[in-house]
PDB file of C-alpha atoms in Angstrom:
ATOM      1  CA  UNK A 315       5.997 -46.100  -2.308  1.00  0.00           C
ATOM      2  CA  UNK A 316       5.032 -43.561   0.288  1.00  0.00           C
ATOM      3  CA  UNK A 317       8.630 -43.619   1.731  1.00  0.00           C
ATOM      4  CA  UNK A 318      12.014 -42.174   1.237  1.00  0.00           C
ATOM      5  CA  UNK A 319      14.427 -44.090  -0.910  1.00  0.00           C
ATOM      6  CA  UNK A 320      16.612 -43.750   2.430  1.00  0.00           C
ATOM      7  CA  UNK A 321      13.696 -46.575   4.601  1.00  0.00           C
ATOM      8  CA  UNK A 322      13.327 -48.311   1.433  1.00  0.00           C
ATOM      9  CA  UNK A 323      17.020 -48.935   0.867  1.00  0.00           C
ATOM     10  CA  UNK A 324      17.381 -49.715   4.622  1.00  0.00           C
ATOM     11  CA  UNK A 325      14.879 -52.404   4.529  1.00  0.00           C
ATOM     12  CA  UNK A 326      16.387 -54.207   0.988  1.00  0.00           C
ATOM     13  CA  UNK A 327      19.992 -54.141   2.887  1.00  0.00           C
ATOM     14  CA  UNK A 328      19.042 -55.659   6.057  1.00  0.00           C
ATOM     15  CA  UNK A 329      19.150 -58.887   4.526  1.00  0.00           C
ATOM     16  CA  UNK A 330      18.590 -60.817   8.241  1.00  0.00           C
ATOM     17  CA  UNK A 331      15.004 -59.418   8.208  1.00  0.00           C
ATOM     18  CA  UNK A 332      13.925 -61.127   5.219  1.00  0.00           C
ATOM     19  CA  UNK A 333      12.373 -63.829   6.807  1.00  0.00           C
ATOM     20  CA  UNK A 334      10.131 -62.064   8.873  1.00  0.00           C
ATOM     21  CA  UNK A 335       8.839 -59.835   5.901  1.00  0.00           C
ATOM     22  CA  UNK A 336       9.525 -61.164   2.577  1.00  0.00           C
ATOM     23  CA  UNK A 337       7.011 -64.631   1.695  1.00  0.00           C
ATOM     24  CA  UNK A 338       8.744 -64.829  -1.557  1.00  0.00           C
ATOM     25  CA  UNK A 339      12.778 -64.097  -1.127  1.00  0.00           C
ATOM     26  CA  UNK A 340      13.163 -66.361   2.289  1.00  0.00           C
ATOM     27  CA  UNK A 341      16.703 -65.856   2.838  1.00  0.00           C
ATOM     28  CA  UNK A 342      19.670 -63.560   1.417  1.00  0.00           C
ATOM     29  CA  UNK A 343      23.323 -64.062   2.842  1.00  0.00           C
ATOM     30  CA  UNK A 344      26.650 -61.982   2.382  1.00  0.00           C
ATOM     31  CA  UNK A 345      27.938 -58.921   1.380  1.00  0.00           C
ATOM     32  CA  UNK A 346      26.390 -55.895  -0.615  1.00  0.00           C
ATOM     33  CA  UNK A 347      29.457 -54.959  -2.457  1.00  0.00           C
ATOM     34  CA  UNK A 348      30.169 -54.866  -5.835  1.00  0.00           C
ATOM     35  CA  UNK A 349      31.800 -58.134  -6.844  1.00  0.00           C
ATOM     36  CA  UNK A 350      30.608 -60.676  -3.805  1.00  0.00           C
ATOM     37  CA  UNK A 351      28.488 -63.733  -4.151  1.00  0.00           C
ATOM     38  CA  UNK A 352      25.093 -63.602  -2.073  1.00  0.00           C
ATOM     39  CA  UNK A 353      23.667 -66.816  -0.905  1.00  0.00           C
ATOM     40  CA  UNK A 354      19.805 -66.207  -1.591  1.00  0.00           C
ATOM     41  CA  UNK A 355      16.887 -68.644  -1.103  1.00  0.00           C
ATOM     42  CA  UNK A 356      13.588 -67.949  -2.907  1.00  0.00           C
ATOM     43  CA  UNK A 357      10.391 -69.887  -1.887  1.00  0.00           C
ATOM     44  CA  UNK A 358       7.850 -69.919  -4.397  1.00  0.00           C
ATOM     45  CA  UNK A 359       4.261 -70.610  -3.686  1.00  0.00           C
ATOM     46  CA  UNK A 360       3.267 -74.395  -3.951  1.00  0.00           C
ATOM     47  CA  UNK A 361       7.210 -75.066  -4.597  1.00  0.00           C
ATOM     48  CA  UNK A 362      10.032 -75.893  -3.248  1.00  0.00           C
ATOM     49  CA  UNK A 363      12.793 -73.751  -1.712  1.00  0.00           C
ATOM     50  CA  UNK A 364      15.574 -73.012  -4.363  1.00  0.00           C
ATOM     51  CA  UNK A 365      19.202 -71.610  -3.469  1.00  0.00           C
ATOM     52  CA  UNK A 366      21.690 -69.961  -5.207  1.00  0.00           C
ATOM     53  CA  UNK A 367      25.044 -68.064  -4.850  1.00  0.00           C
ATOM     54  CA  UNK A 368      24.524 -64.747  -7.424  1.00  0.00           C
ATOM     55  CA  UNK A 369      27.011 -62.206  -8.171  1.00  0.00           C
ATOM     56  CA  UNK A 370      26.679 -58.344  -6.936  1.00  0.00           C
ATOM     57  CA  UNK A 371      26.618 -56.491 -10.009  1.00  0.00           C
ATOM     58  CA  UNK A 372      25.322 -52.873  -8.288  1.00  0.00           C
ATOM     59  CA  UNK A 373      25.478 -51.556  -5.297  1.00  0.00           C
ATOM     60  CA  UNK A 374      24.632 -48.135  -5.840  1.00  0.00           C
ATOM     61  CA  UNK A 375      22.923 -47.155  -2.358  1.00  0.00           C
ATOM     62  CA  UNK A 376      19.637 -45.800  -1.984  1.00  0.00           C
ATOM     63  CA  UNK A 377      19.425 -46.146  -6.373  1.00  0.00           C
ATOM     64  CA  UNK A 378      20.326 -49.401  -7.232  1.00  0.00           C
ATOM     65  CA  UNK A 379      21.010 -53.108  -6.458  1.00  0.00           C
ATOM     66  CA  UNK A 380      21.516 -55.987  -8.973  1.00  0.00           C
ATOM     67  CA  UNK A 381      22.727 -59.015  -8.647  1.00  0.00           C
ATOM     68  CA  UNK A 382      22.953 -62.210 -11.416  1.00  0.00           C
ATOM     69  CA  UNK A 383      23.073 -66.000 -10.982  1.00  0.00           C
ATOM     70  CA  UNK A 384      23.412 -68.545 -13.355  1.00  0.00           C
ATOM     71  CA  UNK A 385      23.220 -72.522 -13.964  1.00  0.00           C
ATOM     72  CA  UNK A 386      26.163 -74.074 -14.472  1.00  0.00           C
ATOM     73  CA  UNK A 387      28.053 -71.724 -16.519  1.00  0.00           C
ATOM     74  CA  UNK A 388      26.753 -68.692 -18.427  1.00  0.00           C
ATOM     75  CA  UNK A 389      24.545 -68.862 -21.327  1.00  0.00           C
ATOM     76  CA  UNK A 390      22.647 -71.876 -19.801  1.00  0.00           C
ATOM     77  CA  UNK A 391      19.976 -70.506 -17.102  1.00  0.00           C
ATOM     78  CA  UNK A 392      20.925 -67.085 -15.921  1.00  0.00           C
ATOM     79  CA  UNK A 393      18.932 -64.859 -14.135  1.00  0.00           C
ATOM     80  CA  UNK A 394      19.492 -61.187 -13.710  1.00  0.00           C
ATOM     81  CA  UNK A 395      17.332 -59.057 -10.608  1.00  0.00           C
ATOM     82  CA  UNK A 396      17.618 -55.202  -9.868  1.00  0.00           C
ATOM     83  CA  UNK A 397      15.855 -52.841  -7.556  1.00  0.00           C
ATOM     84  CA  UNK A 398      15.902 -49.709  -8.649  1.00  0.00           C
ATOM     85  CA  UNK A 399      14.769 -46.763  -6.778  1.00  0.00           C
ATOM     86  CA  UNK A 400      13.541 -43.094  -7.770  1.00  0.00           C
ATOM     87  CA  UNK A 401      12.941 -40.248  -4.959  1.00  0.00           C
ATOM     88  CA  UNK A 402       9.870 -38.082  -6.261  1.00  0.00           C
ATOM     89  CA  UNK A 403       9.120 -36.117  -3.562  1.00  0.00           C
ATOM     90  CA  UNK A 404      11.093 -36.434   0.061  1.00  0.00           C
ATOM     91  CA  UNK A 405       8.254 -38.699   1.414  1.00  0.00           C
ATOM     92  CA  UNK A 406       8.115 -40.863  -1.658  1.00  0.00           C
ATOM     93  CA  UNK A 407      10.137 -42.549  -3.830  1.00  0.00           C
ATOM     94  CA  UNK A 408       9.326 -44.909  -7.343  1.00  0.00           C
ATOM     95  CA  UNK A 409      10.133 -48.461  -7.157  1.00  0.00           C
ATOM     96  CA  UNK A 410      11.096 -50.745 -10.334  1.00  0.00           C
ATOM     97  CA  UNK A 411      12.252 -54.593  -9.269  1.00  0.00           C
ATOM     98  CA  UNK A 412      12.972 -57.117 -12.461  1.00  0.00           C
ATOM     99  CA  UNK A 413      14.503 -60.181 -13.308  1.00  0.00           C
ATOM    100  CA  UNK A 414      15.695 -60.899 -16.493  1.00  0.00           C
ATOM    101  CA  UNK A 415      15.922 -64.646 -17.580  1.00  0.00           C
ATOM    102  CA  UNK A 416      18.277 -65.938 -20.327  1.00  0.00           C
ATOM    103  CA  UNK A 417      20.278 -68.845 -21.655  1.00  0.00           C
ATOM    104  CA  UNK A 418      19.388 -71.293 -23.856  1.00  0.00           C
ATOM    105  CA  UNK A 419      17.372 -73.316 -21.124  1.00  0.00           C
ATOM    106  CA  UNK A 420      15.356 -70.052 -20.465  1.00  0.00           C
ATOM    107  CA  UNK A 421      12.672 -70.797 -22.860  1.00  0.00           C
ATOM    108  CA  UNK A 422      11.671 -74.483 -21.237  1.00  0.00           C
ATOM    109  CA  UNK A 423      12.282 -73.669 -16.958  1.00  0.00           C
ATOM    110  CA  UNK A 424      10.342 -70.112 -17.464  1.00  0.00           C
ATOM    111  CA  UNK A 425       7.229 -71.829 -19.277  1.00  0.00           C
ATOM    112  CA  UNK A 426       3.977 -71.892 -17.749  1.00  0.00           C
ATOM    113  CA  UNK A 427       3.566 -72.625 -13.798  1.00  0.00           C
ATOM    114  CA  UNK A 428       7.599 -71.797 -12.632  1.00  0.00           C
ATOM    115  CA  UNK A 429       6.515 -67.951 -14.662  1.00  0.00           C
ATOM    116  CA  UNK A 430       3.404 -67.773 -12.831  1.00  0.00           C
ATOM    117  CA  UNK A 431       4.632 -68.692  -9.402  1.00  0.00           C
ATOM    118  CA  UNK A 432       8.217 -66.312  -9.782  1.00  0.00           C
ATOM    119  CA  UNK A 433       5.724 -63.268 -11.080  1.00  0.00           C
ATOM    120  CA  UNK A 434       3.235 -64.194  -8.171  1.00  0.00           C
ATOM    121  CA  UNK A 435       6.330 -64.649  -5.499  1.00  0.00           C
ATOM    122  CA  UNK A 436       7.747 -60.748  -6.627  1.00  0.00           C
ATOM    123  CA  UNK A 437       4.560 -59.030  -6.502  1.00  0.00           C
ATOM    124  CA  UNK A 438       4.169 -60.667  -3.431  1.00  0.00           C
ATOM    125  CA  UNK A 439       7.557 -59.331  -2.285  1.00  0.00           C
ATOM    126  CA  UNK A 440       6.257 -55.900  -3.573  1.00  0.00           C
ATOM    127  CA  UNK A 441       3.295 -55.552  -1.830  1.00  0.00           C
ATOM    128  CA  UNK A 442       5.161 -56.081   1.334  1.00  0.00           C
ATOM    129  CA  UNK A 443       7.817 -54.414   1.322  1.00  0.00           C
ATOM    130  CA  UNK A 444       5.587 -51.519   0.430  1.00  0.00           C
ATOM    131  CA  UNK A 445       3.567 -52.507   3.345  1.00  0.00           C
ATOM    132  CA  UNK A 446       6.358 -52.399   5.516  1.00  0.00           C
ATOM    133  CA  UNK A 447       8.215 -49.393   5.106  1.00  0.00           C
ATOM    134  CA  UNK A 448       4.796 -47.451   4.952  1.00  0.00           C
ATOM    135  CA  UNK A 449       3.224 -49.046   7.885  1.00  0.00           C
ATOM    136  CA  UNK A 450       6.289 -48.654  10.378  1.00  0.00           C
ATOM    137  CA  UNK A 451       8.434 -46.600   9.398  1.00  0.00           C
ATOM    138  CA  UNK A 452      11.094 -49.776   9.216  1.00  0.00           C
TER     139      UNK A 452
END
């Protein structure tokens, strides 16, 4: 991203802007902090909106944030997201966002269309996020 990690940051922590910005993650509620439970809303394309309450895992500013939710209890359907960011140059900075499903339902909600539409709905978040802290300086 032709940014600093500084804007990029700024823009994943400002959680009340996501719904101007971000088609994919709608909503994200609560505390950064290592330990607290976000409220986050995704809104997948041709879906419905889904809500959960994940735990902060990271909080590592301007390097990392990671959070992980589950269904039920753990081992059934969790799901565990990080942004990670890399300065390169001061203008620039590397950016590497995954979500890592597991659990024994995994295997049957990931399948086909709910893979597709959660791979389309984060490049989607990519591309503007990207588009955002290069276009205005956010």
């Amino acid at each position: 991203i032709a940014a600093p990690a500084a804007r990029v940051w700024a823009v994943l922590m400002d959680f009340p802007s996501y719904p101007g910005w971000n088609p994919f993650v709608r909503g994200v509620a609560g505390s950064a902090t290592t330990g607290a439970r976000l409220q986050v809303t995704i809104e997948p394309a041709g879906g419905r909106p889904m809500s959960f309450a994940p735990e902060v895992l990271v909080c590592e500013p301007e390097r990392e944030f990671r959070w992980r939710g589950r269904v039920l209890v753990r081992g059934v359907f969790d799901g565990e997201h990080s942004f990670r960011l890399a300065p390169l140059t001061p203008d620039s900075c590397g950016f590497v966002h995954e979500e890592c499903f597991s659990g024994i339902l995994a295997p049957l909600i990931m399948r086909g269309d709910m893979e597709a539409r959660t791979r389309a709905g984060f490049v989607a978040m990519n591309r503007a996020l990207k588009a955002r802290v290069e276009r205005n300086g956010a």
